[in-house]
C-alpha positions as CSV (number, residue, x, y, z in Angstrom):
1,M,-32.6,35.9,173.7
2,F,-35.6,33.6,173.9
3,R,-37.1,31.0,171.6
4,H,-40.7,29.7,171.9
5,K,-42.2,26.9,169.8
6,Y,-45.9,26.5,169.4
7,Y,-48.7,25.4,167.1
8,D,-50.9,28.0,165.4
9,A,-54.7,27.8,165.0
10,S,-54.4,25.6,161.9
11,G,-52.0,23.2,163.7
12,K,-48.9,24.4,161.9
13,R,-45.7,24.4,164.0
14,R,-44.3,27.9,164.5
15,E,-41.4,29.5,166.3
16,K,-41.1,32.9,167.9
17,K,-37.6,34.1,168.8
18,K,-36.3,37.5,169.8
19,S,-32.9,38.7,171.0
20,G,-31.2,41.9,172.1
21,F,-32.5,42.1,175.6
22,K,-30.3,44.0,178.1
23,T,-30.8,41.4,180.9
24,E,-31.9,37.8,181.3
25,K,-34.8,39.0,183.4
26,T,-36.3,41.2,180.6
27,A,-35.9,38.3,178.1
28,L,-37.7,36.0,180.5
29,K,-40.5,38.5,181.0
30,A,-40.9,38.9,177.2
31,L,-41.0,35.1,176.8
32,M,-43.7,34.8,179.5
33,E,-45.8,37.4,177.7
34,V,-45.5,35.4,174.4
35,K,-46.4,32.2,176.2
36,T,-49.4,33.8,177.8
37,A,-50.6,35.1,174.4
38,T,-50.1,31.7,172.9
39,L,-52.2,30.1,175.7
40,R,-54.9,32.7,175.1
41,G,-55.0,31.9,171.4
42,E,-53.6,35.2,170.4
43,T,-51.2,33.7,167.8
44,K,-52.0,36.3,165.2
45,Q,-50.4,39.0,167.3
46,I,-47.3,36.9,167.8
47,E,-47.0,36.1,164.0
48,N,-47.5,39.7,162.9
49,D,-45.1,41.5,165.2
50,R,-42.6,41.9,162.4
51,L,-45.1,43.5,160.1
52,T,-44.3,47.1,159.0
53,V,-46.8,49.9,158.8
54,G,-46.4,49.8,155.0
55,E,-47.0,46.0,154.7
56,W,-50.1,46.4,156.9
57,L,-51.5,49.2,154.8
58,D,-51.0,47.2,151.6
59,T,-52.9,44.3,153.2
60,W,-55.6,46.5,154.6
61,Y,-56.1,48.3,151.3
62,E,-56.2,45.0,149.3
63,I,-58.8,43.4,151.6
64,N,-61.1,46.5,151.8
65,H,-60.9,48.5,148.6
66,R,-63.6,46.6,146.8
67,E,-66.1,47.7,149.4
68,W,-65.5,51.4,148.9
69,K,-66.7,53.7,146.2
70,I,-64.2,54.3,143.4
71,S,-63.5,57.8,144.5
72,T,-62.9,56.7,148.1
73,S,-60.6,53.9,147.0
74,T,-58.6,56.2,144.8
75,Q,-58.3,58.8,147.5
76,R,-57.1,56.3,150.1
77,E,-54.6,54.7,147.8
78,M,-53.1,58.1,147.0
79,I,-52.9,59.1,150.6
80,I,-51.3,55.7,151.5
81,R,-48.8,56.0,148.6
82,M,-48.0,59.7,148.9
83,D,-48.1,60.4,152.6
84,I,-48.4,57.5,155.0
85,K,-45.9,55.0,153.5
86,P,-43.1,57.5,152.9
87,L,-43.3,58.8,156.4
88,L,-44.3,55.8,158.5
89,G,-44.1,52.7,156.2
90,H,-40.7,51.5,157.5
91,Y,-41.8,51.4,161.2
92,K,-42.8,48.1,162.7
93,L,-46.5,48.1,163.4
94,Q,-46.1,46.8,166.9
95,Q,-43.4,49.5,167.7
96,L,-45.1,52.6,166.4
97,D,-46.0,54.7,169.4
98,K,-48.0,57.9,169.7
99,L,-45.0,60.1,170.1
100,T,-43.3,58.8,167.0
101,Y,-46.6,59.1,165.1
102,E,-47.1,62.7,166.2
103,R,-43.4,63.6,165.4
104,E,-42.9,61.7,162.2
105,Y,-46.3,62.0,160.6
106,I,-48.6,64.6,162.0
107,A,-46.0,67.3,162.5
108,K,-44.7,66.8,158.9
109,L,-48.2,66.9,157.5
110,E,-48.9,70.1,159.3
111,G,-46.0,71.7,157.5
112,R,-47.4,70.8,154.1
113,Y,-51.2,70.7,154.4
114,S,-54.2,72.6,155.8
115,P,-55.6,71.4,159.2
116,S,-58.6,69.8,157.5
117,T,-56.3,67.8,155.2
118,V,-54.2,66.7,158.1
119,R,-57.4,65.5,159.9
120,L,-58.4,63.5,156.8
121,R,-55.1,61.8,156.6
122,H,-55.1,61.1,160.3
123,S,-58.6,59.6,160.1
124,I,-57.6,57.3,157.2
125,F,-54.6,56.1,159.2
126,K,-56.9,55.5,162.3
127,C,-59.4,53.7,160.1
128,S,-56.7,51.3,158.7
129,C,-55.7,50.5,162.3
130,G,-59.2,49.7,163.3
131,K,-59.4,52.6,165.9
């Protein structure tokens, strides 16, 4: 386990802690990575490491939906609610890897939708992640 106390960009005291490491060496390595990120000013990454995909999508949609046409907003909300959140919403955003994404999302969509519909849903997910 490690515990790291720091101040965020607004001067508020924060704490990052994590446990469950197999060895003391891996815990120390993770602590050093967090300290490095803090020194670089990357506190947002540290603070959002517990955010789930579903929570992120809710935030992303709420921030951006006013900029889209009504039809786009409606389409994206439906895709998030009907496809992305049920399949990926419970995963931690920082822990979702490509293999899990392919297996738990793309493969299941391919069983239900045409290739063009799968591409659309994939592009909306990529858009929400800023890729």
